[in-house]
Short mmCIF file of C-alpha atoms and ligand atoms in Angstrom, two decimals:
data_model
loop_
_atom_site.label_atom_id
_atom_site.label_comp_id
_atom_site.label_asym_id
_atom_site.label_seq_id
_atom_site.Cartn_x
_atom_site.Cartn_y
_atom_site.Cartn_z
CA MET A 616 0.51 -0.33 -0.46
CA ALA A 617 1.41 3.55 -1.09
CA HIS A 618 2.44 6.06 2.09
CA LEU A 619 0.62 9.19 1.75
CA LYS A 620 2.97 11.53 2.02
CA PHE A 621 2.02 15.32 4.83
CA SER A 622 3.40 17.02 1.20
CA ASP A 623 0.94 15.22 -0.56
CA LEU A 624 -2.39 16.66 0.80
CA THR A 625 -0.28 20.04 1.98
CA GLU A 626 -0.19 20.82 -1.92
CA PRO A 627 -3.76 20.18 -3.02
CA ALA A 628 -5.03 21.33 -0.39
CA ALA A 629 -2.18 24.68 -0.89
CA ASP A 630 -3.83 24.77 -4.44
CA VAL A 631 -7.35 24.93 -3.29
CA ALA A 632 -5.86 27.62 -0.89
CA ARG A 633 -4.94 29.17 -3.44
CA SER A 634 -7.68 28.71 -6.66
CA LEU A 635 -9.81 30.12 -3.85
CA SER A 636 -8.59 33.41 -2.99
CA ALA A 637 -7.92 33.93 -6.37
CA TYR A 638 -11.76 33.46 -6.71
CA ALA A 639 -12.57 35.60 -3.34
CA HIS A 640 -10.05 37.68 -5.64
CA ASP A 641 -12.29 38.48 -8.43
CA PHE A 642 -15.26 38.45 -6.58
CA VAL A 643 -14.77 40.13 -2.91
CA VAL A 644 -12.52 43.41 -4.52
CA PRO A 645 -14.81 46.00 -2.90
CA THR A 646 -15.51 48.64 -5.29
CA VAL A 647 -16.04 52.52 -4.39
CA ARG A 648 -17.68 53.78 -7.40
CA LEU A 649 -16.62 58.39 -7.12
CA GLY A 650 -19.12 60.10 -8.81
CA VAL A 651 -17.55 63.46 -10.30
CA THR A 652 -19.46 66.46 -11.69
CA GLY A 653 -19.62 69.96 -11.92
CA LEU A 654 -20.86 72.42 -14.73
CA SER A 655 -19.29 72.86 -18.23
CA ARG A 656 -15.48 73.80 -18.05
CA ALA A 657 -15.24 72.88 -14.07
CA GLY A 658 -12.13 70.96 -13.77
CA LYS A 659 -13.74 67.43 -13.87
CA THR A 660 -11.91 65.59 -16.85
CA VAL A 661 -8.53 67.50 -15.86
CA PHE A 662 -8.89 65.73 -12.51
CA ILE A 663 -10.35 62.56 -13.42
CA THR A 664 -7.34 62.72 -15.89
CA ALA A 665 -4.78 64.19 -13.00
CA LEU A 666 -5.62 61.78 -10.16
CA VAL A 667 -5.35 58.14 -12.11
CA ARG A 668 -1.92 59.35 -13.17
CA ASN A 669 -0.79 60.19 -9.70
CA LEU A 670 -1.44 56.68 -8.32
CA LEU A 671 -0.90 55.12 -11.48
CA ALA A 672 2.51 56.92 -12.03
CA ASP A 673 3.11 56.67 -7.44
CA GLY A 674 2.84 60.74 -7.99
CA ARG A 675 3.70 63.05 -5.01
CA LEU A 676 0.87 63.09 -2.11
CA PRO A 677 1.88 63.38 1.03
CA PHE A 678 -1.98 64.00 1.69
CA PHE A 679 -2.60 60.30 0.50
CA SER A 680 -1.25 58.66 3.77
CA ALA A 681 -2.03 54.77 2.71
CA GLN A 682 0.69 56.30 -0.12
CA ALA A 683 2.75 58.14 2.46
CA ASP A 684 2.80 55.02 4.55
CA GLY A 685 4.23 52.62 2.09
CA ARG A 686 0.90 51.21 1.69
CA ILE A 687 0.67 51.15 -1.78
CA GLY A 688 0.91 48.76 -4.10
CA ARG A 689 0.53 47.53 -7.98
CA VAL A 690 -2.03 50.06 -9.66
CA TYR A 691 -3.33 49.39 -12.70
CA LEU A 692 -6.54 50.40 -14.83
CA GLU A 693 -9.25 47.58 -15.88
CA PRO A 694 -12.28 46.70 -17.76
CA GLN A 695 -14.46 49.58 -16.46
CA PRO A 696 -17.82 47.24 -15.27
CA ASP A 697 -20.75 48.97 -17.32
CA ASP A 698 -20.03 48.17 -20.58
CA ASP A 699 -23.03 50.91 -22.39
CA VAL A 700 -20.83 53.57 -20.54
CA PRO A 701 -18.06 55.31 -22.68
CA ARG A 702 -14.72 54.38 -21.15
CA PHE A 703 -13.26 58.12 -20.10
CA SER A 704 -10.34 58.67 -22.62
CA TYR A 705 -8.31 58.87 -20.27
CA GLU A 706 -4.43 57.93 -22.09
CA ASP A 707 -5.74 60.99 -25.26
CA HIS A 708 -6.59 62.68 -22.59
CA LEU A 709 -2.96 62.66 -21.10
CA ALA A 710 -1.12 62.38 -24.06
CA ARG A 711 -2.64 65.96 -25.25
CA LEU A 712 -0.85 67.58 -21.82
CA GLY A 713 2.47 65.24 -22.27
CA ALA A 714 2.41 66.72 -25.39
CA THR A 715 5.74 68.65 -26.40
CA ASP A 716 3.41 72.39 -27.42
CA PRO A 717 0.40 71.00 -23.65
CA GLN A 718 -3.14 71.38 -23.99
CA TRP A 719 -6.01 71.06 -21.82
CA PRO A 720 -8.46 68.26 -22.94
CA ASP A 721 -11.24 68.84 -25.27
CA GLY A 722 -15.07 69.80 -23.33
CA THR A 723 -16.40 66.06 -22.98
CA ASN A 724 -19.89 66.13 -22.86
CA ARG A 725 -21.39 63.00 -21.75
CA ILE A 726 -20.92 60.15 -18.50
CA SER A 727 -17.38 58.26 -18.73
CA GLN A 728 -16.35 55.71 -16.82
CA LEU A 729 -13.45 53.89 -15.85
CA ARG A 730 -12.12 51.53 -13.07
CA LEU A 731 -8.88 51.85 -11.73
CA THR A 732 -7.72 49.36 -8.73
CA ILE A 733 -5.05 49.33 -6.32
CA GLU A 734 -2.93 46.99 -4.07
CA TYR A 735 -2.43 47.71 -0.96
CA GLN A 736 -1.39 46.65 2.38
CA ARG A 737 -3.99 46.81 4.86
CA THR A 738 -2.86 48.66 8.08
CA SER A 739 -4.52 46.03 11.07
CA SER A 740 -2.76 43.32 12.38
CA LEU A 741 -5.92 41.77 13.01
CA ARG A 742 -7.20 41.69 8.84
CA ARG A 743 -3.85 40.92 8.13
CA LEU A 744 -3.94 37.78 10.34
CA LEU A 745 -7.28 37.07 9.34
CA THR A 746 -7.17 37.40 5.13
CA PRO A 747 -3.18 35.69 4.54
CA ALA A 748 -5.12 33.80 1.56
CA LEU A 749 -6.47 36.85 0.53
CA GLY A 750 -2.83 38.29 -0.10
CA PRO A 751 -2.46 41.62 -0.42
CA GLY A 752 -6.20 44.04 -0.28
CA ARG A 753 -7.70 44.80 -3.02
CA LEU A 754 -9.88 48.08 -4.22
CA ASN A 755 -12.00 49.31 -7.36
CA ILE A 756 -12.21 52.47 -7.47
CA ASP A 757 -14.85 53.42 -11.01
CA ILE A 758 -15.08 56.87 -11.79
CA ILE A 759 -17.58 58.31 -13.11
CA ASP A 760 -17.77 62.03 -15.13
CA TYR A 761 -21.16 63.06 -15.31
CA PRO A 762 -22.37 66.39 -16.69
CA GLY A 763 -23.52 68.40 -14.15
CA GLU A 764 -25.78 69.69 -15.48
CA TRP A 765 -28.01 67.12 -15.25
CA LEU A 766 -28.16 67.20 -11.69
CA ILE A 767 -30.89 69.80 -11.27
CA ASP A 768 -33.02 68.03 -13.38
CA LEU A 769 -34.10 65.64 -9.95
CA VAL A 770 -36.70 67.62 -8.61
CA LEU A 771 -38.89 67.45 -12.37
CA LEU A 772 -40.12 64.01 -11.27
CA GLU A 773 -42.06 65.85 -8.53
CA GLN A 774 -43.63 68.03 -11.23
CA ASP A 775 -46.47 67.31 -13.85
CA TYR A 776 -45.95 70.29 -16.24
CA ASP A 777 -47.84 72.55 -15.09
CA THR A 778 -45.95 72.83 -12.08
CA TRP A 779 -43.11 73.01 -13.69
CA SER A 780 -44.39 75.18 -16.21
CA ARG A 781 -45.47 77.57 -13.42
CA GLU A 782 -42.01 78.01 -11.59
CA ALA A 783 -40.37 77.94 -14.98
CA LEU A 784 -42.25 81.08 -15.93
CA ALA A 785 -42.02 82.31 -12.84
CA ALA A 786 -38.26 82.01 -12.75
CA ALA A 787 -37.81 83.67 -16.18
CA ASN A 788 -39.91 86.59 -15.15
CA THR A 789 -37.89 87.54 -12.34
CA PRO A 790 -36.11 90.70 -13.19
CA HIS A 791 -32.44 89.52 -13.61
CA ARG A 792 -33.35 86.87 -15.89
CA GLN A 793 -36.22 88.91 -17.30
CA ALA A 794 -34.24 90.53 -20.64
CA ALA A 795 -32.39 87.15 -21.12
CA ALA A 796 -36.24 85.47 -21.17
CA ARG A 797 -37.79 87.79 -23.82
CA PRO A 798 -36.99 86.72 -26.68
CA PHE A 799 -39.35 83.34 -25.61
CA LEU A 800 -41.83 84.72 -23.26
CA GLU A 801 -42.50 87.35 -26.37
CA PHE A 802 -42.59 83.78 -28.62
CA ILE A 803 -44.97 82.13 -25.49
CA ALA A 804 -47.83 85.49 -25.30
CA ALA A 805 -48.62 84.80 -28.79
CA LEU A 806 -49.30 80.99 -28.75
CA ASP A 807 -52.33 79.12 -27.72
CA ARG A 808 -52.32 76.13 -25.34
CA ALA A 809 -55.15 74.56 -26.36
CA SER A 810 -54.42 75.08 -30.71
CA PRO A 811 -53.47 71.71 -32.73
CA LEU A 812 -50.07 71.17 -32.31
CA ASP A 813 -47.84 72.79 -35.31
CA GLU A 814 -44.36 70.72 -34.81
CA ALA A 815 -42.44 74.10 -36.36
CA VAL A 816 -44.08 75.49 -33.28
CA ALA A 817 -42.54 73.43 -31.17
CA LEU A 818 -38.69 73.19 -32.56
CA THR A 819 -39.35 77.43 -32.28
CA GLY A 820 -40.12 77.41 -28.48
CA ALA A 821 -37.41 74.83 -27.63
CA ARG A 822 -35.12 76.88 -29.79
CA LEU A 823 -35.80 80.02 -27.87
CA TYR A 824 -36.25 78.06 -23.65
CA THR A 825 -32.66 76.52 -24.86
CA ALA A 826 -31.35 80.19 -26.24
CA TYR A 827 -32.60 81.81 -22.66
CA LEU A 828 -30.95 79.05 -20.59
CA GLU A 829 -28.01 79.70 -22.55
CA ALA A 830 -27.62 82.95 -22.14
CA GLN A 831 -28.47 82.74 -17.82
CA ARG A 832 -25.91 80.27 -17.19
CA ALA A 833 -23.23 82.43 -18.72
CA LYS A 834 -24.36 85.40 -15.57
CA GLU A 835 -25.22 82.03 -12.67
CA PRO A 836 -21.47 80.34 -14.04
CA ALA A 837 -21.27 78.09 -10.51
CA LEU A 838 -24.18 75.90 -10.98
CA SER A 839 -27.32 77.61 -12.85
CA THR A 840 -30.34 75.81 -11.18
CA LEU A 841 -32.32 76.61 -14.39
CA GLY A 842 -33.26 73.30 -15.95
CA PRO A 843 -34.51 71.43 -17.84
CA GLY A 844 -30.24 69.82 -17.90
CA ARG A 845 -30.30 68.35 -21.17
CA PHE A 846 -31.36 71.67 -22.50
CA LEU A 847 -28.34 73.21 -21.47
CA MET A 848 -25.77 69.60 -21.85
CA PRO A 849 -27.97 67.83 -24.19
CA GLY A 850 -25.14 64.27 -24.50
CA ASP A 851 -26.45 61.84 -26.43
CA LEU A 852 -29.63 63.72 -27.26
CA ALA A 853 -28.67 66.40 -29.30
CA GLY A 854 -31.72 67.28 -31.96
CA SER A 855 -33.44 64.79 -30.72
CA PRO A 856 -38.06 64.94 -29.61
CA LEU A 857 -36.96 64.38 -26.57
CA LEU A 858 -35.57 67.93 -26.13
CA THR A 859 -38.75 70.09 -27.60
CA PHE A 860 -40.46 70.94 -25.57
CA PHE A 861 -40.92 74.48 -23.27
CA PRO A 862 -42.78 76.33 -20.96
CA LEU A 863 -46.61 77.04 -21.38
CA PRO A 864 -48.86 79.51 -18.99
CA GLU A 865 -52.02 77.30 -17.96
CA SER A 866 -54.94 78.20 -19.69
CA GLY A 867 -58.08 79.15 -17.94
CA SER A 868 -60.62 77.28 -19.61
CA ILE A 869 -59.10 73.32 -18.59
CA THR A 870 -60.52 71.00 -21.24
CA ARG A 871 -58.00 68.12 -20.06
CA SER A 872 -60.15 65.00 -20.77
CA THR A 873 -60.66 65.89 -24.05
CA GLU A 874 -59.66 64.60 -27.46
CA GLY A 875 -58.70 67.49 -28.86
CA ALA A 876 -56.78 68.54 -25.74
CA ARG A 877 -54.41 66.15 -25.78
CA ALA A 878 -53.85 66.92 -29.07
CA SER A 879 -53.70 69.77 -28.26
CA LEU A 880 -49.96 71.94 -28.43
CA GLY A 881 -50.56 71.96 -23.67
CA GLY A 882 -51.29 68.89 -24.46
CA GLN A 883 -48.32 67.80 -25.99
CA LEU A 884 -45.96 69.15 -24.77
CA GLY A 885 -46.83 68.10 -21.86
CA ARG A 886 -46.74 64.63 -22.76
CA ARG A 887 -42.61 65.07 -24.25
CA PHE A 888 -42.49 66.57 -20.49
CA GLU A 889 -43.42 62.96 -19.17
CA SER A 890 -41.45 61.07 -21.90
CA TYR A 891 -37.85 63.00 -21.12
CA LYS A 892 -38.84 62.51 -17.47
CA SER A 893 -39.25 58.47 -18.06
CA TYR A 894 -36.69 57.92 -21.03
CA VAL A 895 -33.95 60.20 -20.05
CA VAL A 896 -34.52 61.97 -15.61
CA LYS A 897 -35.74 58.29 -14.68
CA PRO A 898 -32.65 56.36 -16.55
CA PHE A 899 -29.73 59.17 -15.96
CA PHE A 900 -30.31 58.88 -11.71
CA ARG A 901 -31.03 54.66 -11.61
CA ASN A 902 -28.43 53.46 -13.61
CA HIS A 903 -25.45 56.42 -12.74
CA PHE A 904 -26.45 58.45 -9.92
CA SER A 905 -27.93 55.78 -7.65
CA ARG A 906 -25.27 54.09 -7.27
CA ILE A 907 -22.44 56.08 -6.48
CA ASP A 908 -20.32 55.88 -3.30
CA ARG A 909 -18.44 59.04 -2.90
CA GLN A 910 -19.26 62.87 -5.14
CA ILE A 911 -17.04 65.22 -5.44
CA VAL A 912 -18.23 68.20 -6.95
CA LEU A 913 -15.89 70.49 -8.55
CA ILE A 914 -16.03 74.60 -9.27
CA ASP A 915 -15.07 76.50 -10.65
CA ALA A 916 -15.33 79.59 -7.82
CA LEU A 917 -13.01 82.14 -9.05
CA ALA A 918 -14.59 82.67 -12.60
CA ALA A 919 -17.87 82.86 -10.70
CA LEU A 920 -16.69 85.04 -8.29
CA ASN A 921 -15.23 87.41 -11.09
CA ALA A 922 -18.50 87.30 -13.03
CA GLY A 923 -19.60 89.90 -10.71
CA PRO A 924 -22.51 91.00 -8.06
CA GLY A 925 -24.47 88.26 -7.52
CA ALA A 926 -22.15 85.67 -8.40
CA VAL A 927 -21.70 84.81 -4.30
CA SER A 928 -25.34 84.08 -3.70
CA ASP A 929 -25.73 82.16 -6.77
CA LEU A 930 -22.77 79.78 -5.72
CA ASN A 931 -24.58 79.02 -2.21
CA GLU A 932 -28.02 78.62 -4.28
CA ALA A 933 -25.58 76.03 -6.83
CA ILE A 934 -24.12 74.21 -3.53
CA THR A 935 -28.24 73.69 -1.87
CA SER A 936 -29.52 72.32 -4.81
CA VAL A 937 -26.32 70.49 -5.46
CA LEU A 938 -27.22 68.64 -1.69
CA SER A 939 -30.41 68.88 -2.32
CA ALA A 940 -29.96 65.98 -4.56
CA PHE A 941 -28.69 64.18 -2.85
CA ARG A 942 -29.60 64.19 0.78
CA PRO A 943 -30.88 61.58 1.70
CA GLY A 944 -33.78 60.39 3.79
CA ALA A 945 -35.72 62.99 2.15
CA ASN A 946 -39.55 61.90 1.66
CA THR A 947 -38.75 62.61 -2.08
CA ILE A 948 -40.50 60.70 -4.90
CA ALA A 949 -36.60 60.67 -5.91
CA SER A 950 -35.57 59.28 -2.66
CA ARG A 951 -38.31 56.44 -2.98
CA LEU A 952 -36.80 55.26 -6.18
CA PHE A 953 -33.54 55.66 -4.91
CA GLY A 954 -32.98 54.30 -2.07
CA ARG A 955 -29.60 54.22 -2.10
CA ARG A 956 -27.33 56.97 -0.02
CA VAL A 957 -23.46 59.64 -0.72
CA ASP A 958 -21.40 59.28 2.56
CA ARG A 959 -19.03 61.62 1.66
CA ILE A 960 -19.27 64.68 -0.83
CA LEU A 961 -16.46 67.00 -1.50
CA PHE A 962 -16.74 70.89 -2.51
CA ALA A 963 -13.74 71.01 -4.55
CA ALA A 964 -13.18 74.84 -5.87
CA THR A 965 -11.04 73.91 -8.99
CA LYS A 966 -7.65 75.14 -10.57
CA ALA A 967 -6.79 77.34 -7.72
CA ASP A 968 -3.23 77.48 -9.07
CA HIS A 969 -4.59 81.13 -10.58
CA LEU A 970 -4.67 82.53 -6.55
CA HIS A 971 -1.62 83.23 -4.41
CA ARG A 972 -1.18 80.36 -1.96
CA SER A 973 -1.54 82.70 0.80
CA SER A 974 -5.08 82.79 -0.16
CA HIS A 975 -5.82 79.58 -0.26
CA ASP A 976 -7.13 78.99 2.66
CA ARG A 977 -9.44 82.11 2.01
CA LEU A 978 -11.04 79.85 -1.12
CA GLU A 979 -11.90 77.11 0.64
CA LEU A 980 -13.08 79.09 3.74
CA LEU A 981 -15.34 81.61 1.66
CA LEU A 982 -16.32 77.83 0.33
CA SER A 983 -16.62 76.32 3.17
CA ALA A 984 -18.99 78.90 4.77
CA LEU A 985 -21.45 78.41 1.89
CA THR A 986 -22.49 75.19 2.15
CA ASP A 987 -22.49 75.46 6.01
CA ARG A 988 -25.04 77.82 4.75
CA ALA A 989 -26.81 75.30 2.00
CA MET A 990 -26.27 72.71 4.47
CA ALA A 991 -28.56 74.22 7.17
CA ARG A 992 -30.74 75.30 4.41
CA ALA A 993 -31.46 71.92 2.65
CA LEU A 994 -31.74 70.46 6.38
CA PHE A 995 -28.88 68.43 4.94
CA ALA A 996 -27.62 65.39 7.26
CA GLY A 997 -26.22 62.25 6.66
CA ALA A 998 -23.40 61.90 4.15
CA GLU A 999 -19.71 63.64 5.30
CA VAL A 1000 -19.53 66.73 3.93
CA LYS A 1001 -15.84 68.75 2.72
CA THR A 1002 -14.56 71.33 0.91
CA LEU A 1003 -10.88 72.21 -0.17
CA ALA A 1004 -9.02 74.84 -2.82
CA MET A 1005 -6.84 72.87 -5.49
CA ALA A 1006 -6.17 72.26 -8.93
CA ALA A 1007 -5.77 69.50 -10.13
CA ILE A 1008 -2.95 69.94 -12.25
CA ARG A 1009 -0.93 73.67 -11.12
CA SER A 1010 0.03 75.23 -13.91
CA THR A 1011 1.54 78.24 -12.37
CA ARG A 1012 4.68 78.85 -9.71
CA GLU A 1013 5.29 81.61 -6.88
CA ALA A 1014 7.01 84.76 -6.53
CA GLU A 1015 7.34 87.88 -4.91
CA ALA A 1016 7.71 91.14 -6.70
CA GLY A 1017 7.54 94.50 -5.09
CA ASN A 1018 6.00 96.97 -5.65
CA GLY A 1019 6.68 100.06 -4.07
CA ASP A 1020 7.81 99.47 -0.13
CA ALA A 1021 5.12 96.12 0.25
CA ALA A 1022 5.85 92.72 -1.96
CA LEU A 1023 2.94 91.95 -4.54
CA PRO A 1024 2.63 87.35 -4.37
CA CYS A 1025 2.10 86.63 -7.75
CA ILE A 1026 2.33 83.77 -10.06
CA ILE A 1027 3.86 83.12 -12.88
CA GLY A 1028 3.17 80.59 -15.37
CA THR A 1029 1.94 80.80 -19.04
CA PRO A 1030 -1.28 82.38 -20.55
CA ILE A 1031 -2.61 80.67 -22.95
CA ALA A 1032 -3.03 82.85 -27.02
CA GLY A 1033 -5.32 85.14 -27.20
CA GLU A 1034 -5.92 86.15 -22.81
CA ARG A 1035 -5.52 90.30 -22.24
CA VAL A 1036 -4.65 91.91 -18.91
CA ALA A 1037 -5.74 95.70 -20.47
CA ASP A 1038 -4.38 95.99 -23.72
CA VAL A 1039 -2.06 93.30 -23.41
CA ILE A 1040 -2.56 90.17 -25.28
CA PHE A 1041 -1.30 87.63 -24.66
CA ASP A 1042 0.48 84.94 -27.27
CA GLY A 1043 0.90 81.29 -25.64
CA ARG A 1044 3.92 81.52 -25.50
CA THR A 1045 5.54 84.36 -22.70
CA GLU A 1046 6.03 83.95 -19.61
CA THR A 1047 4.19 86.51 -17.37
CA ALA A 1048 3.90 87.01 -13.66
CA LEU A 1049 0.20 88.32 -12.64
CA PHE A 1050 -0.82 89.39 -9.21
CA PRO A 1051 -3.75 87.93 -8.95
CA GLY A 1052 -5.78 89.37 -6.19
CA ASP A 1053 -6.40 88.64 -2.79
CA LEU A 1054 -9.42 86.79 -1.46
CA PRO A 1055 -10.88 88.55 1.70
CA ASP A 1056 -9.49 87.19 5.48
CA ASN A 1057 -13.12 87.00 6.61
CA PRO A 1058 -15.33 85.04 4.25
CA GLU A 1059 -18.24 86.90 5.01
CA THR A 1060 -16.88 90.00 3.99
CA LEU A 1061 -16.99 88.11 0.50
CA ILE A 1062 -20.78 87.05 0.94
CA ASN A 1063 -22.79 89.42 2.79
CA GLY A 1064 -21.31 92.32 0.35
CA THR A 1065 -21.70 90.32 -2.71
CA MET A 1066 -25.52 88.43 -1.27
CA ALA A 1067 -26.04 92.86 -0.90
CA GLN A 1068 -25.40 92.97 -5.01
CA GLN A 1069 -22.19 94.64 -3.93
CA PRO A 1070 -18.96 92.92 -4.70
CA VAL A 1071 -16.61 94.05 -1.61
CA GLY A 1072 -12.85 92.27 -2.66
CA ALA A 1073 -14.15 89.71 -5.99
CA GLU A 1074 -14.31 92.53 -7.92
CA ASP A 1075 -9.80 92.55 -7.36
CA ILE A 1076 -9.39 89.40 -8.65
CA ARG A 1077 -7.88 88.98 -12.12
CA VAL A 1078 -8.24 85.36 -13.09
CA LEU A 1079 -6.14 84.79 -16.48
CA LYS A 1080 -6.39 80.98 -18.21
CA PHE A 1081 -2.53 79.82 -18.56
CA LYS A 1082 -1.36 76.78 -20.49
CA PRO A 1083 -0.91 73.75 -18.92
CA PRO A 1084 2.57 73.54 -17.67
CA ARG A 1085 5.39 71.25 -19.92
CA LEU A 1086 6.12 68.45 -18.75
CA ALA A 1087 7.95 64.77 -19.74
CA LEU A 1088 5.55 62.55 -18.26
CA ASP A 1089 7.46 59.33 -19.28
CA LEU A 1090 11.14 59.17 -18.78
CA PRO A 1091 14.03 57.55 -20.44
CA ASP A 1092 14.30 54.87 -17.89
CA GLY A 1093 10.56 53.97 -18.05
CA ARG A 1094 8.97 56.06 -14.99
CA MET A 1095 6.30 57.58 -15.12
CA LEU A 1096 5.85 61.38 -13.98
CA ALA A 1097 2.26 62.85 -12.27
CA PRO A 1098 2.28 66.59 -13.16
CA PRO A 1099 1.78 68.97 -10.42
CA HIS A 1100 -1.24 69.81 -8.38
CA ILE A 1101 -2.07 71.40 -5.32
CA ARG A 1102 -4.06 69.18 -3.06
CA LEU A 1103 -4.86 66.99 -4.52
CA ASP A 1104 -3.70 64.69 -1.88
CA ARG A 1105 -6.32 65.16 -0.23
CA ALA A 1106 -9.25 65.08 -2.22
CA ILE A 1107 -7.49 61.89 -2.37
CA GLU A 1108 -7.55 60.96 0.45
CA PHE A 1109 -10.59 62.53 2.19
CA LEU A 1110 -13.07 60.50 -0.76
CA ILE A 1111 -11.16 56.62 -0.47
CA GLY A 1112 -8.33 57.28 1.97
CA ASP A 1113 -10.09 54.82 4.64
CA LYS A 1114 -11.21 52.63 2.18
CA LEU A 1115 -7.59 51.03 2.11
CA ALA A 1116 -6.74 50.95 5.72
N1 GTP B 371 -4.62 76.73 -14.42
C1 GTP B 371 -5.82 75.41 -14.58
N2 GTP B 371 -6.71 75.44 -14.96
C2 GTP B 371 -7.68 73.89 -14.86
C3 GTP B 371 -7.67 72.99 -13.92
N3 GTP B 371 -8.78 72.52 -14.32
C4 GTP B 371 -9.47 72.74 -15.34
N4 GTP B 371 -8.53 73.65 -15.56
C5 GTP B 371 -8.84 74.43 -17.07
O1 GTP B 371 -9.90 74.65 -17.20
C6 GTP B 371 -11.03 74.12 -18.47
C7 GTP B 371 -11.88 72.68 -18.91
O2 GTP B 371 -11.36 71.69 -17.82
P1 GTP B 371 -11.84 70.93 -18.25
O3 GTP B 371 -11.11 69.78 -17.31
O4 GTP B 371 -12.01 70.25 -19.13
O5 GTP B 371 -13.42 70.66 -17.54
P2 GTP B 371 -14.69 69.28 -17.94
O6 GTP B 371 -15.18 70.09 -16.35
O7 GTP B 371 -14.73 68.81 -17.95
O8 GTP B 371 -14.97 70.95 -18.98
P3 GTP B 371 -16.57 70.38 -20.46
O9 GTP B 371 -16.46 68.99 -20.11
O10 GTP B 371 -16.69 70.75 -21.25
O11 GTP B 371 -18.13 69.40 -19.46
C8 GTP B 371 -9.25 73.69 -18.56
O12 GTP B 371 -9.11 73.59 -20.28
C9 GTP B 371 -8.49 74.51 -18.51
O13 GTP B 371 -7.87 75.91 -19.09
C10 GTP B 371 -6.11 72.90 -13.23
O14 GTP B 371 -5.93 72.35 -12.22
N5 GTP B 371 -5.34 74.13 -12.73
MG1 MG B 372 -15.34 67.39 -19.68
#
């Protein structure tokens, strides 16, 4: 009889353990879904590209604790889980940034996704003891880039066409919007809601309504709360009949139940409004928004401040409406439909490299004062909320310029061709030093001043668009470099740090 040796038993057992652990690896890898949003041009694409590059290339991230502790192992891109969502074109965006003549990425106008996997050493010795067969920890990060414009639509789910029309027309008739809305308001004044639908009227009305939203957005750059969101950022729906409706005043005589009323202009626009909710708004919130665990909202606060009086109250409106979209537990149609909740939200002021370091804390204080107000207004509770002033890619450096007795804190960079300061128009090749101005020490000065429609200090901020820094991203020896940033590591720590414990 052949004797079974101990090693005969243990080898297969070890194999089984190994394949079990591989199985566990593939099926039990925790995933965090990270939503990245913000209005058009807020800096979403640059942020995601910089985030991914810094993680892949082991960039300088001293406040990202897992990396600072030396616990990060391999980091790599993996195929994303959702086949029906376009992939975030990380390689293309990076190639443009790393070119000899570096360029910012092109605008993107739809949702996209990327999966990044991080291998790391666990901190807790107990967990290390309990899970030796699992090896190092692994975390999938599914990054979802979606236009902030789409968030505005959540409120529509609780409205019918008449309610929406009433609110949309009241908004269009407020004094600071009337000028932009005039052509649209004049057009609908001549319409009869009960007349049969004429497609040309539907198209013209939708075009004029969209033109009004666009004009108004230029004045309310933080996050205009006027929608529908796809009118501003249509994504794949540009030109679709789903976007050919607009608000109409209610008529005195209501004949809803008849065939004629359904075929009428009012009836048809109402039907399209409902289709927009069913085929556009609900699928987005159900398939994407409701699955997000962590959210970063990028805000171009300096552009907002530059926009002049009313800008700060607009920012406050914007933050309030974002928080309302994420408010857990409120007994709304939205929360019944989409049970899951986001547990961390980061409001990040982007492009902080447009200001000298001395103003970064002030920018953060301003955002945090606004967020506190917004949280009180939105009765927000349940998620951890943080504010940060950040530059995903730093395109300036700092210097002091003499000005009589006082040294002025300046930033130095290469303004993009066509940018101008007073009479000087930049050629895109010349470096320049700029005193961008100071934000006030006390954010309340700015908030109270601009909320009273009198800008205090904000008019002193000068924002120029700078070219991305010129840097070799790939060294001859094969090593990868990451672009410089400001406080990107703090953003990463807040968004995923605890998941790497
Ligand atoms: N200096 C500086 N500029 C930035 C930074 N991030 C974004 N920008 C500027 O902002 C512009 C818009 O950035 P994107 O990342 O393309 O913005 P987005 O939110 O993806 O915009 P859409 O795709 O149009 O919705 C860029 O072209 C840059 O000019 C940054 O970290 N530093
Ligand atoms: Mg983009």
